[in-house]
PDB file of C-alpha atoms in Angstrom:
ATOM      1  CA  GLY Y   1      -0.240   0.439  -0.341  1.00 39.00           C
ATOM      2  CA  GLY Y   2       0.716   3.533  -0.210  1.00 38.00           C
ATOM      3  CA  LEU Y   3       2.550   2.874  -3.564  1.00 38.00           C
ATOM      4  CA  ALA Y   4       2.641   5.075  -6.804  1.00 37.00           C
ATOM      5  CA  ALA Y   5      -0.229   3.421  -9.293  1.00 38.00           C
ATOM      6  CA  ALA Y   6       3.941   3.899 -11.756  1.00 39.00           C
ATOM      7  CA  GLY Y   7       5.621   1.289  -9.257  1.00 43.00           C
ATOM      8  CA  PRO Y   8       7.357   1.766  -6.235  1.00 44.00           C
ATOM      9  CA  LEU Y   9       9.537   3.973  -5.015  1.00 44.00           C
ATOM     10  CA  HIS Y  10      12.492   3.411  -3.838  1.00 43.00           C
ATOM     11  CA  SER Y  11      16.734   3.554  -3.937  1.00 42.00           C
ATOM     12  CA  ALA Y  12      18.665   0.821  -3.932  1.00 47.00           C
ATOM     13  CA  PHE Y  13      19.282   0.899  -0.176  1.00 46.00           C
ATOM     14  CA  ALA Y  14      15.883   1.646   0.993  1.00 61.00           C
ATOM     15  CA  ALA Y  15      12.645  -1.405   1.739  1.00 89.00           C
ATOM     16  CA  LEU Y  16       9.388  -1.187   1.341  1.00 94.00           C
ATOM     17  CA  PRO Y  17       7.494  -1.910   4.489  1.00 95.00           C
ATOM     18  CA  ALA Y  18       5.737  -5.161   4.400  1.00 96.00           C
ATOM     19  CA  THR Y  19       1.983  -4.767   4.198  1.00 98.00           C
ATOM     20  CA  PRO Y  20       1.041  -6.269   8.077  1.00 98.00           C
ATOM     21  CA  MET Y  21      -0.261  -9.201   9.452  1.00 98.00           C
ATOM     22  CA  GLN Y  22      -3.921  -9.224  10.258  1.00 98.00           C
ATOM     23  CA  THR Y  23      -6.599 -11.493  11.551  1.00 96.00           C
ATOM     24  CA  MET Y  24      -8.399 -13.756   9.275  1.00 97.00           C
ATOM     25  CA  GLY Y  25     -11.467 -13.263  11.436  1.00 95.00           C
ATOM     26  CA  PRO Y  26     -14.296 -16.002  11.478  1.00 95.00           C
ATOM     27  CA  PHE Y  27     -15.889 -15.592   8.195  1.00 96.00           C
ATOM     28  CA  TYR Y  28     -13.308 -17.471   5.217  1.00 96.00           C
ATOM     29  CA  PRO Y  29     -15.893 -19.037   3.878  1.00 93.00           C
ATOM     30  CA  ILE Y  30     -17.063 -22.538   4.628  1.00 90.00           C
ATOM     31  CA  THR Y  31     -18.898 -23.010   1.421  1.00 83.00           C
ATOM     32  CA  ARG Y  32     -16.930 -21.637  -1.742  1.00 80.00           C
ATOM     33  CA  PRO Y  33     -19.195 -20.278  -4.104  1.00 79.00           C
ATOM     34  CA  LEU Y  34     -19.140 -22.250  -7.464  1.00 78.00           C
ATOM     35  CA  ASP Y  35     -18.118 -18.724  -8.992  1.00 82.00           C
ATOM     36  CA  GLU Y  36     -14.406 -17.612  -7.678  1.00 86.00           C
ATOM     37  CA  ASP Y  37     -13.115 -15.722 -10.856  1.00 92.00           C
ATOM     38  CA  ALA Y  38     -11.661 -11.961 -10.138  1.00 93.00           C
ATOM     39  CA  ASP Y  39     -14.807 -10.673 -11.082  1.00 96.00           C
ATOM     40  CA  LEU Y  40     -17.022 -10.892  -7.804  1.00 97.00           C
ATOM     41  CA  THR Y  41     -19.977  -8.420  -9.036  1.00 97.00           C
ATOM     42  CA  LEU Y  42     -21.738 -10.485 -11.030  1.00 94.00           C
ATOM     43  CA  LEU Y  43     -22.470 -14.309 -11.341  1.00 92.00           C
ATOM     44  CA  LYS Y  44     -22.344 -16.952 -14.131  1.00 89.00           C
ATOM     45  CA  GLY Y  45     -25.496 -17.496 -14.931  1.00 90.00           C
ATOM     46  CA  HIS Y  46     -27.363 -14.344 -13.320  1.00 92.00           C
ATOM     47  CA  ALA Y  47     -28.418 -11.647 -15.661  1.00 92.00           C
ATOM     48  CA  GLU Y  48     -28.794  -9.102 -12.447  1.00 96.00           C
ATOM     49  CA  ARG Y  49     -24.692  -7.875 -10.176  1.00 95.00           C
ATOM     50  CA  ALA Y  50     -24.616  -8.003  -6.716  1.00 97.00           C
ATOM     51  CA  HIS Y  51     -26.589  -4.642  -5.259  1.00 97.00           C
ATOM     52  CA  GLY Y  52     -24.002  -1.864  -4.357  1.00 97.00           C
ATOM     53  CA  LYS Y  53     -21.319   0.405  -5.409  1.00 97.00           C
ATOM     54  CA  VAL Y  54     -19.025  -1.595  -7.916  1.00 97.00           C
ATOM     55  CA  VAL Y  55     -15.484  -0.847  -6.349  1.00 98.00           C
ATOM     56  CA  HIS Y  56     -12.226  -1.429  -9.218  1.00 97.00           C
ATOM     57  CA  LEU Y  57      -9.545  -2.352  -7.681  1.00 97.00           C
ATOM     58  CA  MET Y  58      -5.887  -3.051  -8.960  1.00 98.00           C
ATOM     59  CA  GLY Y  59      -2.653  -2.789  -7.586  1.00 98.00           C
ATOM     60  CA  ARG Y  60       0.872  -5.614  -7.745  1.00 98.00           C
ATOM     61  CA  VAL Y  61       1.971  -7.380  -5.222  1.00 98.00           C
ATOM     62  CA  LEU Y  62       6.269  -7.087  -4.616  1.00 98.00           C
ATOM     63  CA  ASP Y  63       8.575  -7.880  -2.591  1.00 98.00           C
ATOM     64  CA  THR Y  64      10.280  -5.637   0.374  1.00 97.00           C
ATOM     65  CA  LYS Y  65      13.006  -4.483  -1.747  1.00 96.00           C
ATOM     66  CA  GLY Y  66      10.516  -3.520  -4.541  1.00 97.00           C
ATOM     67  CA  ASN Y  67      10.834  -6.828  -6.820  1.00 97.00           C
ATOM     68  CA  PRO Y  68       7.169  -8.160  -8.488  1.00 98.00           C
ATOM     69  CA  VAL Y  69       5.842 -11.338  -7.147  1.00 98.00           C
ATOM     70  CA  ARG Y  70       4.654 -13.411 -10.378  1.00 98.00           C
ATOM     71  CA  ASN Y  71       2.289 -15.964  -9.660  1.00 98.00           C
ATOM     72  CA  ALA Y  72       0.925 -14.745  -5.844  1.00 98.00           C
ATOM     73  CA  LYS Y  73      -1.822 -16.793  -5.370  1.00 98.00           C
ATOM     74  CA  ILE Y  74      -4.759 -14.108  -3.766  1.00 98.00           C
ATOM     75  CA  GLU Y  75      -7.535 -15.120  -2.352  1.00 97.00           C
ATOM     76  CA  LEU Y  76     -10.335 -12.522  -1.330  1.00 97.00           C
ATOM     77  CA  TRP Y  77     -13.334 -12.700   0.497  1.00 98.00           C
ATOM     78  CA  GLN Y  78     -15.734  -9.581   2.173  1.00 98.00           C
ATOM     79  CA  ALA Y  79     -19.041  -8.817   3.612  1.00 98.00           C
ATOM     80  CA  ASN Y  80     -21.459  -7.501   0.838  1.00 98.00           C
ATOM     81  CA  ALA Y  81     -23.381  -3.625   0.635  1.00 98.00           C
ATOM     82  CA  HIS Y  82     -25.131  -4.451   3.441  1.00 98.00           C
ATOM     83  CA  GLY Y  83     -22.378  -5.673   5.964  1.00 98.00           C
ATOM     84  CA  ARG Y  84     -23.748  -9.448   6.020  1.00 98.00           C
ATOM     85  CA  TYR Y  85     -20.845 -12.433   5.334  1.00 97.00           C
ATOM     86  CA  ALA Y  86     -22.403 -15.000   3.068  1.00 95.00           C
ATOM     87  CA  HIS Y  87     -21.386 -17.595   6.127  1.00 96.00           C
ATOM     88  CA  PRO Y  88     -23.327 -19.652   8.132  1.00 95.00           C
ATOM     89  CA  ALA Y  89     -22.135 -17.566  11.745  1.00 95.00           C
ATOM     90  CA  ASP Y  90     -22.527 -14.416  10.968  1.00 96.00           C
ATOM     91  CA  VAL Y  91     -25.759 -13.426  12.874  1.00 93.00           C
ATOM     92  CA  ASN Y  92     -26.247  -9.821  11.229  1.00 94.00           C
ATOM     93  CA  PRO Y  93     -29.803  -9.479  10.101  1.00 94.00           C
ATOM     94  CA  ALA Y  94     -28.891  -7.772   7.476  1.00 96.00           C
ATOM     95  CA  PRO Y  95     -29.693  -9.343   3.918  1.00 97.00           C
ATOM     96  CA  LEU Y  96     -28.320 -11.607   2.092  1.00 97.00           C
ATOM     97  CA  ASP Y  97     -27.672 -11.135  -1.151  1.00 97.00           C
ATOM     98  CA  PRO Y  98     -27.877 -13.709  -4.181  1.00 96.00           C
ATOM     99  CA  ASN Y  99     -25.993 -11.796  -6.662  1.00 96.00           C
ATOM    100  CA  PHE Y 100     -22.751 -11.404  -5.024  1.00 97.00           C
ATOM    101  CA  GLN Y 101     -19.796 -13.551  -4.946  1.00 96.00           C
ATOM    102  CA  GLY Y 102     -18.431 -12.516  -1.839  1.00 96.00           C
ATOM    103  CA  PHE Y 103     -14.834 -14.800  -2.698  1.00 96.00           C
ATOM    104  CA  GLY Y 104     -12.667 -14.316  -5.536  1.00 95.00           C
ATOM    105  CA  VAL Y 105      -9.097 -16.241  -6.423  1.00 95.00           C
ATOM    106  CA  GLN Y 106      -6.336 -14.432  -9.283  1.00 95.00           C
ATOM    107  CA  THR Y 107      -2.985 -14.706  -9.597  1.00 97.00           C
ATOM    108  CA  THR Y 108      -0.550 -11.921 -10.354  1.00 98.00           C
ATOM    109  CA  ASP Y 109       1.138 -11.896 -13.937  1.00 98.00           C
ATOM    110  CA  ALA Y 110       5.089 -11.053 -14.530  1.00 98.00           C
ATOM    111  CA  ASP Y 111       4.950  -8.259 -13.064  1.00 98.00           C
ATOM    112  CA  GLY Y 112       2.961  -9.078  -9.979  1.00 98.00           C
ATOM    113  CA  GLN Y 113       0.007  -7.340 -11.176  1.00 98.00           C
ATOM    114  CA  TYR Y 114      -3.237  -8.524  -9.886  1.00 98.00           C
ATOM    115  CA  ARG Y 115      -6.751  -6.271 -10.979  1.00 97.00           C
ATOM    116  CA  LEU Y 116     -10.268  -7.009  -9.254  1.00 97.00           C
ATOM    117  CA  LYS Y 117     -13.919  -6.262  -9.463  1.00 97.00           C
ATOM    118  CA  THR Y 118     -15.699  -5.961  -6.451  1.00 98.00           C
ATOM    119  CA  ILE Y 119     -18.326  -3.783  -4.236  1.00 98.00           C
ATOM    120  CA  LYS Y 120     -18.162  -1.692  -1.411  1.00 98.00           C
ATOM    121  CA  PRO Y 121     -19.023  -3.630   1.565  1.00 98.00           C
ATOM    122  CA  ALA Y 122     -20.908  -1.706   4.329  1.00 98.00           C
ATOM    123  CA  ALA Y 123     -19.573  -0.927   8.162  1.00 98.00           C
ATOM    124  CA  TYR Y 124     -21.337  -3.290  10.009  1.00 97.00           C
ATOM    125  CA  ALA Y 125     -21.378  -3.473  14.478  1.00 95.00           C
ATOM    126  CA  ILE Y 126     -19.177  -6.721  15.235  1.00 90.00           C
ATOM    127  CA  GLY Y 127     -22.309  -8.635  17.157  1.00 80.00           C
ATOM    128  CA  PRO Y 128     -25.858  -8.050  19.196  1.00 78.00           C
ATOM    129  CA  MET Y 129     -23.537  -8.099  22.662  1.00 79.00           C
ATOM    130  CA  ASN Y 130     -21.245  -5.306  20.710  1.00 80.00           C
ATOM    131  CA  PRO Y 131     -23.909  -3.426  18.768  1.00 81.00           C
ATOM    132  CA  ASP Y 132     -21.816   0.268  19.770  1.00 87.00           C
ATOM    133  CA  VAL Y 133     -18.340  -1.606  17.890  1.00 91.00           C
ATOM    134  CA  VAL Y 134     -18.257  -0.932  14.094  1.00 96.00           C
ATOM    135  CA  ARG Y 135     -15.994  -2.889  11.574  1.00 97.00           C
ATOM    136  CA  PRO Y 136     -15.508  -0.530   8.999  1.00 98.00           C
ATOM    137  CA  PRO Y 137     -15.474  -1.633   5.081  1.00 98.00           C
ATOM    138  CA  HIS Y 138     -12.902  -4.276   4.809  1.00 98.00           C
ATOM    139  CA  ILE Y 139     -11.495  -6.791   2.257  1.00 98.00           C
ATOM    140  CA  HIS Y 140      -9.923  -9.683   4.096  1.00 98.00           C
ATOM    141  CA  PHE Y 141      -6.755 -10.919   1.799  1.00 98.00           C
ATOM    142  CA  ASP Y 142      -5.233 -14.298   1.688  1.00 98.00           C
ATOM    143  CA  VAL Y 143      -2.234 -13.707  -0.613  1.00 98.00           C
ATOM    144  CA  TYR Y 144       0.527 -16.945  -1.341  1.00 98.00           C
ATOM    145  CA  GLY Y 145       4.161 -16.227  -2.553  1.00 98.00           C
ATOM    146  CA  ALA Y 146       6.662 -18.042  -3.580  1.00 94.00           C
ATOM    147  CA  ASN Y 147       7.926 -17.908  -0.118  1.00 96.00           C
ATOM    148  CA  THR Y 148       5.819 -15.927   2.361  1.00 96.00           C
ATOM    149  CA  ARG Y 149       1.836 -16.623   3.337  1.00 98.00           C
ATOM    150  CA  LEU Y 150       0.140 -13.160   4.794  1.00 98.00           C
ATOM    151  CA  VAL Y 151      -3.402 -13.188   5.681  1.00 98.00           C
ATOM    152  CA  THR Y 152      -4.276  -9.403   6.067  1.00 98.00           C
ATOM    153  CA  GLN Y 153      -6.761  -6.720   5.640  1.00 98.00           C
ATOM    154  CA  MET Y 154      -7.376  -4.020   2.776  1.00 98.00           C
ATOM    155  CA  TYR Y 155      -9.152  -0.271   4.156  1.00 98.00           C
ATOM    156  CA  PHE Y 156     -10.791   2.064   2.237  1.00 98.00           C
ATOM    157  CA  PRO Y 157      -9.176   5.348   2.721  1.00 98.00           C
ATOM    158  CA  GLY Y 158     -11.342   8.327   4.359  1.00 97.00           C
ATOM    159  CA  GLU Y 159     -13.708   5.830   6.157  1.00 98.00           C
ATOM    160  CA  PRO Y 160     -14.756   7.920  10.130  1.00 95.00           C
ATOM    161  CA  GLU Y 161     -14.920   4.386  11.330  1.00 96.00           C
ATOM    162  CA  ASN Y 162     -11.258   3.450  10.374  1.00 98.00           C
ATOM    163  CA  ASP Y 163      -9.600   5.046  13.515  1.00 95.00           C
ATOM    164  CA  GLY Y 164     -11.198   4.037  15.765  1.00 95.00           C
ATOM    165  CA  ASP Y 165     -11.728  -0.237  14.206  1.00 97.00           C
ATOM    166  CA  ILE Y 166     -10.467  -3.029  17.073  1.00 96.00           C
ATOM    167  CA  ILE Y 167      -7.872  -3.809  14.520  1.00 97.00           C
ATOM    168  CA  PHE Y 168      -6.844  -1.290  12.789  1.00 98.00           C
ATOM    169  CA  LYS Y 169      -6.267   1.893  15.790  1.00 97.00           C
ATOM    170  CA  TYR Y 170      -3.721  -0.655  17.302  1.00 97.00           C
ATOM    171  CA  LEU Y 171      -1.435  -0.402  13.323  1.00 98.00           C
ATOM    172  CA  ASP Y 172       1.382   2.052  14.021  1.00 97.00           C
ATOM    173  CA  ALA Y 173       0.942   4.843  11.016  1.00 97.00           C
ATOM    174  CA  ALA Y 174       3.262   2.866   8.564  1.00 96.00           C
ATOM    175  CA  GLU Y 175       1.543   0.073   8.961  1.00 97.00           C
ATOM    176  CA  LYS Y 176      -2.201   1.818   8.407  1.00 98.00           C
ATOM    177  CA  ALA Y 177      -0.662   3.726   5.548  1.00 97.00           C
ATOM    178  CA  ALA Y 178       0.034   0.045   3.602  1.00 98.00           C
ATOM    179  CA  ALA Y 179      -3.236  -1.667   5.008  1.00 98.00           C
ATOM    180  CA  THR Y 180      -5.113   2.008   3.271  1.00 98.00           C
ATOM    181  CA  ALA Y 181      -5.863   2.025  -0.211  1.00 98.00           C
ATOM    182  CA  ILE Y 182      -5.390   4.673  -2.434  1.00 98.00           C
ATOM    183  CA  MET Y 183      -8.073   6.548  -3.841  1.00 97.00           C
ATOM    184  CA  GLN Y 184      -7.516   6.576  -7.770  1.00 95.00           C
ATOM    185  CA  PRO Y 185      -8.923   9.491 -10.293  1.00 91.00           C
ATOM    186  CA  GLY Y 186     -11.932   8.408 -12.584  1.00 80.00           C
ATOM    187  CA  GLY Y 187     -14.340   5.660 -12.643  1.00 76.00           C
ATOM    188  CA  GLY Y 188     -15.200   2.044 -14.253  1.00 78.00           C
ATOM    189  CA  ALA Y 189     -17.688   1.849 -16.739  1.00 81.00           C
ATOM    190  CA  GLU Y 190     -20.362   1.967 -13.703  1.00 88.00           C
ATOM    191  CA  PRO Y 191     -22.063   4.311 -12.309  1.00 85.00           C
ATOM    192  CA  GLU Y 192     -21.115   5.977  -9.860  1.00 89.00           C
ATOM    193  CA  SER Y 193     -17.758   3.433  -9.679  1.00 96.00           C
ATOM    194  CA  MET Y 194     -15.044   4.142  -7.820  1.00 96.00           C
ATOM    195  CA  THR Y 195     -11.062   2.750  -8.686  1.00 97.00           C
ATOM    196  CA  LEU Y 196      -8.250   1.744  -5.536  1.00 98.00           C
ATOM    197  CA  ARG Y 197      -4.888   1.047  -5.994  1.00 98.00           C
ATOM    198  CA  TRP Y 198      -3.447  -1.535  -3.017  1.00 98.00           C
ATOM    199  CA  ASP Y 199       0.159  -2.689  -3.220  1.00 98.00           C
ATOM    200  CA  ILE Y 200       0.800  -5.528  -1.390  1.00 98.00           C
ATOM    201  CA  VAL Y 201       4.707  -6.180   0.326  1.00 98.00           C
ATOM    202  CA  LEU Y 202       5.488  -9.228   0.914  1.00 98.00           C
ATOM    203  CA  LEU Y 203       8.447 -10.231   3.719  1.00 96.00           C
ATOM    204  CA  ALA Y 204      10.415 -12.194   1.325  1.00 93.00           C
ATOM    205  CA  GLY Y 205       8.379 -12.560  -2.247  1.00 91.00           C
TER     206      GLY Y 205
END
């Protein structure tokens, strides 16, 4: 995170800060959707796309020297636009979205690049026992490089719940920057869509 769209900016002697490890959380899919591609907004065989603001997310997977990590496997999962996961342990009364994939997989190319299409998840209370504890919009990632596996979460820029989050608030300033995506100018073809960039830095590639 925090890298310019043109690629990593670093000197020959500077190391990029690694993306911080964060909890996987309780909602990793027990049953994965049959459709696991990089477009979470439209399920195969469905005519209607998922509800919510479309997000085009792109970036690179790098090592701390700024080298691209090719063939890194990226898994991601998230709540829907109502703040609910398609998981039996999620007791959130918010509705499920039958058109939202909720989980995706992609492999980086030779330059370490990935590109995904999803929707912006809503913030949500962590449970009925803690209705005042709200998690901000975020996306879970499990990244497998050649030498490093990283479980982490990506946060959206400018969200009011970020600084009070039970996980985000314990990161230091550099880690917060590394865990937060960067807004990019313009959007996709969809009205009011947003484009974000988030580079993932693995300790050993």
